[in-house]
Short mmCIF file of N, CA and C in Angstrom, two decimals:
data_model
loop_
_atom_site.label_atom_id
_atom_site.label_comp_id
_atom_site.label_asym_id
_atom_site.label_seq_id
_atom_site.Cartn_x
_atom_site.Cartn_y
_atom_site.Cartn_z
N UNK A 1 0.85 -1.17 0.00
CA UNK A 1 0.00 0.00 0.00
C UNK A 1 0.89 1.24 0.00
N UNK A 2 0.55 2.43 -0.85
CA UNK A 2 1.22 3.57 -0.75
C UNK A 2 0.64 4.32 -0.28
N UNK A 3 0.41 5.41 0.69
CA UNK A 3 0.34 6.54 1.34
C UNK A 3 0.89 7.65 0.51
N UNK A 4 -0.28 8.69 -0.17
CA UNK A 4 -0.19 10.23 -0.42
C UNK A 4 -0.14 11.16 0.28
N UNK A 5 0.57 12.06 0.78
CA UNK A 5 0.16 12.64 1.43
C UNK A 5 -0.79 14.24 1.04
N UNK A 6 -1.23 14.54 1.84
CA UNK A 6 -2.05 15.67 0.79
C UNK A 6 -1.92 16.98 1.42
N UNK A 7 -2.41 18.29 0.76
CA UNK A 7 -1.74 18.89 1.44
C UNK A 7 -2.53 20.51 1.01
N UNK A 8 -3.42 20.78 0.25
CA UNK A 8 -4.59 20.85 -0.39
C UNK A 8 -5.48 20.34 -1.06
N UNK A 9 -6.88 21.23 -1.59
CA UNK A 9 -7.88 20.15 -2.09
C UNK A 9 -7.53 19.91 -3.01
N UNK A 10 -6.85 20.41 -3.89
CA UNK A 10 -6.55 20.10 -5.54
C UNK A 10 -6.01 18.88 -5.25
N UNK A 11 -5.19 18.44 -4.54
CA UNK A 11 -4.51 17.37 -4.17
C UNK A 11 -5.40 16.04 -4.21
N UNK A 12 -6.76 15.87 -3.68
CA UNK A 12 -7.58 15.01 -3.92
C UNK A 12 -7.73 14.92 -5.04
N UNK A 13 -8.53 16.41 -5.47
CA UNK A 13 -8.86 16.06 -6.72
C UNK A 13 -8.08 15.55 -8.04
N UNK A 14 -6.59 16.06 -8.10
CA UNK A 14 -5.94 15.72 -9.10
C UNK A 14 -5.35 14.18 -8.99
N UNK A 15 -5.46 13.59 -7.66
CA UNK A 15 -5.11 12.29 -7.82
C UNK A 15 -6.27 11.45 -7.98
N UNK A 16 -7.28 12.12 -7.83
CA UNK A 16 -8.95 10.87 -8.19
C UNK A 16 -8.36 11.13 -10.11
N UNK A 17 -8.63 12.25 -9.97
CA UNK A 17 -8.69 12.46 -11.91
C UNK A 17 -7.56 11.41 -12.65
N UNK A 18 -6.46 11.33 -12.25
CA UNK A 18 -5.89 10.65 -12.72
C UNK A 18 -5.24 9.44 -12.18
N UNK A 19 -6.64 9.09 -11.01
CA UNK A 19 -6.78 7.64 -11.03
C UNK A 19 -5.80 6.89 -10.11
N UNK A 20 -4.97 8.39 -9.19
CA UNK A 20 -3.50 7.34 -8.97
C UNK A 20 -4.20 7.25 -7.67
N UNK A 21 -4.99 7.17 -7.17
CA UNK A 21 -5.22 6.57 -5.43
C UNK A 21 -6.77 5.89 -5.72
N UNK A 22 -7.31 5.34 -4.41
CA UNK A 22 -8.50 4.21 -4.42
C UNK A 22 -9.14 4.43 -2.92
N UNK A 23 -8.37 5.07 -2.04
CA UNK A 23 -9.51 5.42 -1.14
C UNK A 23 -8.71 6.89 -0.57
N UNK A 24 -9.62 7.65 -0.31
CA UNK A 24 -9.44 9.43 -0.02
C UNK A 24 -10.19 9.87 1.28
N UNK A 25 -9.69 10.59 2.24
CA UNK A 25 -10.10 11.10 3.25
C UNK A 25 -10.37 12.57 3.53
N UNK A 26 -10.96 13.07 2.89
CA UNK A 26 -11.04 14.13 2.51
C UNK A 26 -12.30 15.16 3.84
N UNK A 27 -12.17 16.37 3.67
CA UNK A 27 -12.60 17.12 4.45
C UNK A 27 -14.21 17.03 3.99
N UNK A 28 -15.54 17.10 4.26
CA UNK A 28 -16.53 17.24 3.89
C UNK A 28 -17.38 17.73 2.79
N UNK A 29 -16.50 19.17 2.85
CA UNK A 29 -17.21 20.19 1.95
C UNK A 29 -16.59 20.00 0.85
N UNK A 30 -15.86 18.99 0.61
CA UNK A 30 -14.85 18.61 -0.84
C UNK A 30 -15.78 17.90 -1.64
N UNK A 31 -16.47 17.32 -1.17
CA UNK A 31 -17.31 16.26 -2.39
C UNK A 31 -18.06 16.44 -3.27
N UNK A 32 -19.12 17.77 -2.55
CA UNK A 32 -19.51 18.49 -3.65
C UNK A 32 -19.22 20.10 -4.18
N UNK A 33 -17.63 20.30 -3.77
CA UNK A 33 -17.44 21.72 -4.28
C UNK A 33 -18.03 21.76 -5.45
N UNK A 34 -18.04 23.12 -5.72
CA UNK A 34 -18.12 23.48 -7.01
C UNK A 34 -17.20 23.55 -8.16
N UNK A 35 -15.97 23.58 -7.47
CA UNK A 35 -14.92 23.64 -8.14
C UNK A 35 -14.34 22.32 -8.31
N UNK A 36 -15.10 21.29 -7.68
CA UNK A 36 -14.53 19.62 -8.21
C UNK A 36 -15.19 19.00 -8.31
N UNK A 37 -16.72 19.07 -7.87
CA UNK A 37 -17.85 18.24 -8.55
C UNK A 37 -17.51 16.83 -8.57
N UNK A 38 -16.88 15.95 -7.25
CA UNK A 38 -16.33 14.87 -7.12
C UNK A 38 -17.20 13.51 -7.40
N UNK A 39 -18.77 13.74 -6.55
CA UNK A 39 -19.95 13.23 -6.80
C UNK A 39 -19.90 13.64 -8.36
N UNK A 40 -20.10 14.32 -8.73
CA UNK A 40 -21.29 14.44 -9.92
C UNK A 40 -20.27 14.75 -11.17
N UNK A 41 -19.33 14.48 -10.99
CA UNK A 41 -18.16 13.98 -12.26
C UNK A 41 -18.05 12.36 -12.05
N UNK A 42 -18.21 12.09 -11.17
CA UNK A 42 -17.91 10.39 -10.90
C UNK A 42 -16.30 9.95 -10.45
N UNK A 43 -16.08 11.01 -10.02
CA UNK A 43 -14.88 10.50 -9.51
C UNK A 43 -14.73 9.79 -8.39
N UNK A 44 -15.50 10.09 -7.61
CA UNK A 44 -16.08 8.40 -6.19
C UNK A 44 -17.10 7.88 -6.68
N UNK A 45 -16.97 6.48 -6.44
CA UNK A 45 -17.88 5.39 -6.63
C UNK A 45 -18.71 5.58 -5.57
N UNK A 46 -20.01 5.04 -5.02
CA UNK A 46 -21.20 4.95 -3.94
C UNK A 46 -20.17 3.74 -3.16
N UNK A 47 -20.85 3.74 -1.58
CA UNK A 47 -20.01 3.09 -0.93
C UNK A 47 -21.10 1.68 -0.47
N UNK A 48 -21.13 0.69 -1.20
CA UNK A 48 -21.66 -0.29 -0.58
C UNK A 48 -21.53 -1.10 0.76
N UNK A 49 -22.56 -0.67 1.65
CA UNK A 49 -22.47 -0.76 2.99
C UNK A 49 -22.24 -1.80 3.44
N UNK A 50 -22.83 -2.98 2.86
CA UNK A 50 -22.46 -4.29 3.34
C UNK A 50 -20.74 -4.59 3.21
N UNK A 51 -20.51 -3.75 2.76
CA UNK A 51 -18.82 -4.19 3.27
C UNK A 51 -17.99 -3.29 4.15
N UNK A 52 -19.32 -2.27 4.55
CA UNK A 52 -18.86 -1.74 6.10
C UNK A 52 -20.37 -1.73 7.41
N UNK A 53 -19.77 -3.04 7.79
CA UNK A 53 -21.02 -3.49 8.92
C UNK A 53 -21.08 -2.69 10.21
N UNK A 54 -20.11 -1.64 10.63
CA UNK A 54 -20.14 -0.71 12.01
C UNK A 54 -21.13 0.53 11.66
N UNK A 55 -21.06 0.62 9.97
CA UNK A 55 -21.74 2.10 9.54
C UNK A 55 -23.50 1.84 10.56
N UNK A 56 -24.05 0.72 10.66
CA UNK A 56 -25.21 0.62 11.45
C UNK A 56 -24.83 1.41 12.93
N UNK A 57 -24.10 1.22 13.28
CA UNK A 57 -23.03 2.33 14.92
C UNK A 57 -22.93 3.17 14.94
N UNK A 58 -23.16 4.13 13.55
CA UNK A 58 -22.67 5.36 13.91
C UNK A 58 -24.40 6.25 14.25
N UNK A 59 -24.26 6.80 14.57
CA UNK A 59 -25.18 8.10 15.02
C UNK A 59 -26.07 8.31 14.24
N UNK A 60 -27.67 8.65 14.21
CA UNK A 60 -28.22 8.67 12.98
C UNK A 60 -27.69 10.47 11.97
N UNK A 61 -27.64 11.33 13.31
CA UNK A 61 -27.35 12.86 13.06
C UNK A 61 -26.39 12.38 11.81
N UNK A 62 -25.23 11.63 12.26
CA UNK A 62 -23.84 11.59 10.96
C UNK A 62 -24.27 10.96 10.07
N UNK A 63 -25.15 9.77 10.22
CA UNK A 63 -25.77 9.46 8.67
C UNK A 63 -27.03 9.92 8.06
N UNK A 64 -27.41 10.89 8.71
CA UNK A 64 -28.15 11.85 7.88
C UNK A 64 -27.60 12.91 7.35
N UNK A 65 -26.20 13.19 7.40
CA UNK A 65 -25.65 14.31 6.99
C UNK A 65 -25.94 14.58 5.02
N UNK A 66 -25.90 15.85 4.52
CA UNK A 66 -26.54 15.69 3.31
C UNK A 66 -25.26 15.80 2.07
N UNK A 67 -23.99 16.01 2.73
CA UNK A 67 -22.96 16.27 1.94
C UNK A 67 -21.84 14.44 1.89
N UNK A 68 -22.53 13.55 2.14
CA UNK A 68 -22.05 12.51 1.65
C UNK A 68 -23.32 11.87 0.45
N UNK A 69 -23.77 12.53 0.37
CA UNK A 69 -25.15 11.49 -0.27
C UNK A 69 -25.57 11.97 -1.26
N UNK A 70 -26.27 11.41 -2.12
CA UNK A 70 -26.48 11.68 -3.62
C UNK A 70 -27.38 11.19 -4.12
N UNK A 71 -28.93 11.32 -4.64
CA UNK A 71 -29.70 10.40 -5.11
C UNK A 71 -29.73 8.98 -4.26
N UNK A 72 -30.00 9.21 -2.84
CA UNK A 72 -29.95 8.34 -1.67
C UNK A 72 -28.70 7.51 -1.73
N UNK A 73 -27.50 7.27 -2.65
CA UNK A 73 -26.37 6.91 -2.51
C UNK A 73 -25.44 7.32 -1.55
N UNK A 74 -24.59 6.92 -1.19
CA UNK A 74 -23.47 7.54 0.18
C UNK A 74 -21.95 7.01 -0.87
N UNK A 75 -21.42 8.35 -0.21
CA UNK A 75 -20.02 8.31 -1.21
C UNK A 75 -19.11 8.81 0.04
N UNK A 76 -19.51 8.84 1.00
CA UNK A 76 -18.36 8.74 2.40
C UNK A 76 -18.97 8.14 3.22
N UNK A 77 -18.25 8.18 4.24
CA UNK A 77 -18.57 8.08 5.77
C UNK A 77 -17.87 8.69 6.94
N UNK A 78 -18.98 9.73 7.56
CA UNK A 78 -17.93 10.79 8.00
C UNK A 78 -17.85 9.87 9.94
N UNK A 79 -16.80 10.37 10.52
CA UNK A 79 -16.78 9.62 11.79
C UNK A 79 -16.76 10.43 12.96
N UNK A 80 -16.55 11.93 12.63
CA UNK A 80 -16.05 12.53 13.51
C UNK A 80 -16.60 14.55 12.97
N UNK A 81 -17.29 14.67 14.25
CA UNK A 81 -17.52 16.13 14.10
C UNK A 81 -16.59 16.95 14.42
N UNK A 82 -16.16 17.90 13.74
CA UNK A 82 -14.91 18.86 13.91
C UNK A 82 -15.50 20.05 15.45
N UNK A 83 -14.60 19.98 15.84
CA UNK A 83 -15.10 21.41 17.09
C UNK A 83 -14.39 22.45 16.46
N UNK A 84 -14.73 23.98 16.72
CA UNK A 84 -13.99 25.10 16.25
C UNK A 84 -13.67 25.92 17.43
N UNK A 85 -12.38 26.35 17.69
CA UNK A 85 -11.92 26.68 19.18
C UNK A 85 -11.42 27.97 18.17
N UNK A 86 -11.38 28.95 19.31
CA UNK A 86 -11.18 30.30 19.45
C UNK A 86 -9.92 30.83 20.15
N UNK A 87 -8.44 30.63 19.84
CA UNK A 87 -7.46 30.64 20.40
C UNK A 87 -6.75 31.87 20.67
N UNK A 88 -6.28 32.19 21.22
CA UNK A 88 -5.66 33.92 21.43
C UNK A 88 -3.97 34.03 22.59
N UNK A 89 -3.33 35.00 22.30
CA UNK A 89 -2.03 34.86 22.18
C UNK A 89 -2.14 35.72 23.75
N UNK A 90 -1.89 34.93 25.09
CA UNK A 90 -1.91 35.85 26.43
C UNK A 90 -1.22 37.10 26.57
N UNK A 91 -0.12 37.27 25.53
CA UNK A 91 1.14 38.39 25.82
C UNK A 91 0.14 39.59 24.89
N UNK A 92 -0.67 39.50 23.95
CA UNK A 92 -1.31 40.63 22.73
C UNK A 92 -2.62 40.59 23.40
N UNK A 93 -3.23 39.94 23.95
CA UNK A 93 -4.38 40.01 24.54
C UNK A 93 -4.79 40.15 25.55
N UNK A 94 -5.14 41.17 26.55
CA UNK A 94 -5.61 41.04 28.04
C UNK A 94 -6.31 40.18 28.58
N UNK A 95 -7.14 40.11 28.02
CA UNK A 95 -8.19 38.93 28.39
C UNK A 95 -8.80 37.95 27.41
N UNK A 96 -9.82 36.85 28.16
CA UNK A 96 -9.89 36.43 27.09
C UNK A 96 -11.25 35.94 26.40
N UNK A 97 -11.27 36.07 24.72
CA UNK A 97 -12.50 36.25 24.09
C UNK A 97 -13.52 35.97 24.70
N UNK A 98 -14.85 36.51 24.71
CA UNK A 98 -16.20 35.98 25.39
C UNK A 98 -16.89 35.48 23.93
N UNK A 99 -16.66 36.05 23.09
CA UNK A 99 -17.47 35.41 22.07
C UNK A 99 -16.80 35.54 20.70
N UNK A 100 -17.23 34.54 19.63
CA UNK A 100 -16.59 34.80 18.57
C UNK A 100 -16.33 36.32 17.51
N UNK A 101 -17.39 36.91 17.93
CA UNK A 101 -17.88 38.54 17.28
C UNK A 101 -16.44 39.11 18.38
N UNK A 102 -15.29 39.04 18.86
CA UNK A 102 -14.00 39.52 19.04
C UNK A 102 -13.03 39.71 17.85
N UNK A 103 -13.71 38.99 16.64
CA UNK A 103 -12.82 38.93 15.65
C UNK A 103 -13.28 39.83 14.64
N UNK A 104 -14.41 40.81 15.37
CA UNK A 104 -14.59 41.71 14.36
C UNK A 104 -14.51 43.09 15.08
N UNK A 105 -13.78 43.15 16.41
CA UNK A 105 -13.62 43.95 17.13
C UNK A 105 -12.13 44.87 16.45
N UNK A 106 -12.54 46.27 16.01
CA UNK A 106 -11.62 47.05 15.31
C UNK A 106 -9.95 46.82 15.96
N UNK A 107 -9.88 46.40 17.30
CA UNK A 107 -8.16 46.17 17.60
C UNK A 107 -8.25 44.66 16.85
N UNK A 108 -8.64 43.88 16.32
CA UNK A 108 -8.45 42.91 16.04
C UNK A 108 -7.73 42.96 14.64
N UNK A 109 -8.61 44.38 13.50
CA UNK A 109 -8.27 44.33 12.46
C UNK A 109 -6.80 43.88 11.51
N UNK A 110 -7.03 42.82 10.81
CA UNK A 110 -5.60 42.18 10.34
C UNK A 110 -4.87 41.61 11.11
N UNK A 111 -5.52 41.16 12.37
CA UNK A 111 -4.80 40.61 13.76
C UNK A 111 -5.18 39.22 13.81
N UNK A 112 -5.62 39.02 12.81
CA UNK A 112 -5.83 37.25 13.13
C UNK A 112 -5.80 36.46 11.97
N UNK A 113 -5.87 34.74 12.00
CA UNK A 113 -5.74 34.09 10.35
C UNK A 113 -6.90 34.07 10.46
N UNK A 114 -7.12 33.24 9.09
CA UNK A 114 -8.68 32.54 9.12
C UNK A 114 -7.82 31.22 8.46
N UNK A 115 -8.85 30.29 7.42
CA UNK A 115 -8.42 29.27 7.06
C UNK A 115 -8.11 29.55 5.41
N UNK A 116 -7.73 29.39 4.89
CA UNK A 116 -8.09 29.50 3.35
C UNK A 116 -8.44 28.29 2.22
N UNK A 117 -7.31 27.06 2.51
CA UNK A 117 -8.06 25.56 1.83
C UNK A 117 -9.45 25.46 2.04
N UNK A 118 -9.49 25.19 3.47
CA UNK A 118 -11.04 24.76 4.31
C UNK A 118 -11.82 26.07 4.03
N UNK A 119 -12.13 26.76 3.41
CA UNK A 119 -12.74 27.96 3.44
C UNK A 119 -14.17 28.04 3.90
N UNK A 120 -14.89 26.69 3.98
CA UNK A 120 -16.21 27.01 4.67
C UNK A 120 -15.98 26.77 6.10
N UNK A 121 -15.07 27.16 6.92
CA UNK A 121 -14.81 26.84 8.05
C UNK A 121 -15.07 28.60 8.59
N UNK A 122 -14.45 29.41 7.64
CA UNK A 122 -14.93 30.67 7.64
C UNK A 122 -16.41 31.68 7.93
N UNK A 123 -16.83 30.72 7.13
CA UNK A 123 -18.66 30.52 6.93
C UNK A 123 -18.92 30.33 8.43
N UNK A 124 -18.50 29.11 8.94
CA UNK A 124 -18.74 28.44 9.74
C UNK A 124 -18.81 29.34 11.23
N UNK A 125 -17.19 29.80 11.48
CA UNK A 125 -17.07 30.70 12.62
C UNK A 125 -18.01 32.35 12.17
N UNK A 126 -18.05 32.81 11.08
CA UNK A 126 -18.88 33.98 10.86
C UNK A 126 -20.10 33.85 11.56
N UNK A 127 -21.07 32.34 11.33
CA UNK A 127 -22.46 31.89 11.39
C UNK A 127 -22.48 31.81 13.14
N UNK A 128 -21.42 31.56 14.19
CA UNK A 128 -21.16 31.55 15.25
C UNK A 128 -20.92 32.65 15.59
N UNK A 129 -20.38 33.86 15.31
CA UNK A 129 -20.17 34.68 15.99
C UNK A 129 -22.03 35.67 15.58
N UNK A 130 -22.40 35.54 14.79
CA UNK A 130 -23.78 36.15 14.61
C UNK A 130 -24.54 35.25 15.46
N UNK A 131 -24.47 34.31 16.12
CA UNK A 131 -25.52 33.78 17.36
C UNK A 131 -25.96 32.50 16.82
N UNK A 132 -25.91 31.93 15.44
CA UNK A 132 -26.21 30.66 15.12
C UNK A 132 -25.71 29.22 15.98
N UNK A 133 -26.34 28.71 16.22
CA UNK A 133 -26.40 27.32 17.19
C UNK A 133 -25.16 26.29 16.35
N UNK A 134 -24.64 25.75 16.90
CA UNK A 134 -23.56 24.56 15.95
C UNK A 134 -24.46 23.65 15.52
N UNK A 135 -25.73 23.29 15.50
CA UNK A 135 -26.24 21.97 14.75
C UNK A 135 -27.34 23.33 13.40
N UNK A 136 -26.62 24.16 13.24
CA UNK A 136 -27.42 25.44 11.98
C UNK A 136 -25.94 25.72 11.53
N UNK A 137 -24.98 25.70 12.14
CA UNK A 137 -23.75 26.34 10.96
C UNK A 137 -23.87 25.72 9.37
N UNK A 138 -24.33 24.67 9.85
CA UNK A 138 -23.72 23.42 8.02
C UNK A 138 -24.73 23.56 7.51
N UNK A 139 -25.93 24.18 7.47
CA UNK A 139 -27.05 24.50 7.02
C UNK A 139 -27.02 25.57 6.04
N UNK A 140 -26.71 25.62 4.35
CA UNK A 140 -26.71 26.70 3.96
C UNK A 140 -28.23 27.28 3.96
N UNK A 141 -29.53 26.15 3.80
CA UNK A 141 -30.59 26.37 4.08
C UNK A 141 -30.58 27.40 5.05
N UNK A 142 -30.33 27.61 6.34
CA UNK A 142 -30.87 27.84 7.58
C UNK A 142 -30.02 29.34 6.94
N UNK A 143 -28.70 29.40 6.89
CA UNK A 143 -27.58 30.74 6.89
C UNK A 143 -28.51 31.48 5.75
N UNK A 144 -29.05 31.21 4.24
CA UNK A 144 -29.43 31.98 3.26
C UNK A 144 -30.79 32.06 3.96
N UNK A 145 -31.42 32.11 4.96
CA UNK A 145 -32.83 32.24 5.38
C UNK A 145 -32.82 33.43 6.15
N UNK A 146 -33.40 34.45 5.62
CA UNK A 146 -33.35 35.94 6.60
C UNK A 146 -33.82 35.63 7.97
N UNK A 147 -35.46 34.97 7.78
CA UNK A 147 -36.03 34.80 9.05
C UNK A 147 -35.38 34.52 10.01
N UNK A 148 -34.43 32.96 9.75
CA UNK A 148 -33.71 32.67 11.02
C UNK A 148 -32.48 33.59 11.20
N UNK A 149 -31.54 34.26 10.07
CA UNK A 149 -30.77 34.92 10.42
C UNK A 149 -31.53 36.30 11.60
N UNK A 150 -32.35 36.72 11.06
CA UNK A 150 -32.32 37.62 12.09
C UNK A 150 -33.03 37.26 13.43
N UNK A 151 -33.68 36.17 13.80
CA UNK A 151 -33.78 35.37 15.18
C UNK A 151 -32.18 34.93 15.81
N UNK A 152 -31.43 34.46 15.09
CA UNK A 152 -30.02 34.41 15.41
C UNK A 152 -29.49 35.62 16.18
N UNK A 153 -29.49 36.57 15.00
CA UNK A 153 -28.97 37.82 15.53
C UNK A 153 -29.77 38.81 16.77
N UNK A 154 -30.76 38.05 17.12
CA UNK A 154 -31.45 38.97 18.19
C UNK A 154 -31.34 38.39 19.49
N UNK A 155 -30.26 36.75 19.68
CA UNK A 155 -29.87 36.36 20.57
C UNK A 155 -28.79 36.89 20.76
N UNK A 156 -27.71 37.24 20.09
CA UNK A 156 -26.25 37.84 20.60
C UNK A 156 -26.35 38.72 21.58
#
């Protein structure tokens, strides 16, 4: 067996395209970018379950997720929910963050990273610091919905 290592998304994608790997671990929001259309070019096959008998173990929340699935097909299996932590440097900072909306606090300006590969991780902490719940971040439904955006925003 050979081990790729990867190191951006192009990296998946250019080794499905040309075929040189057979199983990929890839971040979520990769399967159906727009920019690689991994599902819906056919570059993963559907994952026939009977030759993974624990997938009945996992959680129904993770196998209802809507970014492995396709015309009721499943083309991953995700195992693990990511947490998003809010980290800050004790010597530049007095105290420390109460909420994610610190990163839009004017001393902050140009004072912090974000992600750039993972870029809906961005999405993600934005949708958190406006008051959205973590089981509504992955929801573009819920984020493009004024109604709930502004019920969100009247909890902060």
């Amino acid at each position: 067996m050979k081990v790729n290592y990867i190191s951006n998304p192009e990296d998946f994608f250019h080794a499905l395209k040309r075929k040189k790997v057979d199983l990929i671990a890839p971040t979520h929001n990769l399967l159906k970018d727009e920019r690689y259309k991994m599902i819906k070019n056919q570059l993963l096959l559907p994952i026939d379950l009977n030759n993974v008998p624990n997938y009945k173990n996992l959680e129904v929340k993770i196998k209802n997720i809507k970014y492995n699935k396709d015309q009721d097909k499943i083309y991953s299996i995700p195992f693990i929910y990511g947490y998003y932590g809010l980290a800050y440097n004790k010597r530049y900072i007095e105290s420390p963050p109460q909420s994610w909306l610190s990163l839009w606090n004017s001393k902050q300006k140009k004072q912090y990273a974000i992600s750039k590969d993972y870029y809906e991780v961005n999405i993600y902490i934005t949708a958190l610091s406006l008051g959205y719940r973590g089981n509504q971040i992955h929801s573009y439904d819920t984020l493009n919905n004024k109604k709930v955006h502004l019920e969100a925003s009247s909890t902060c």
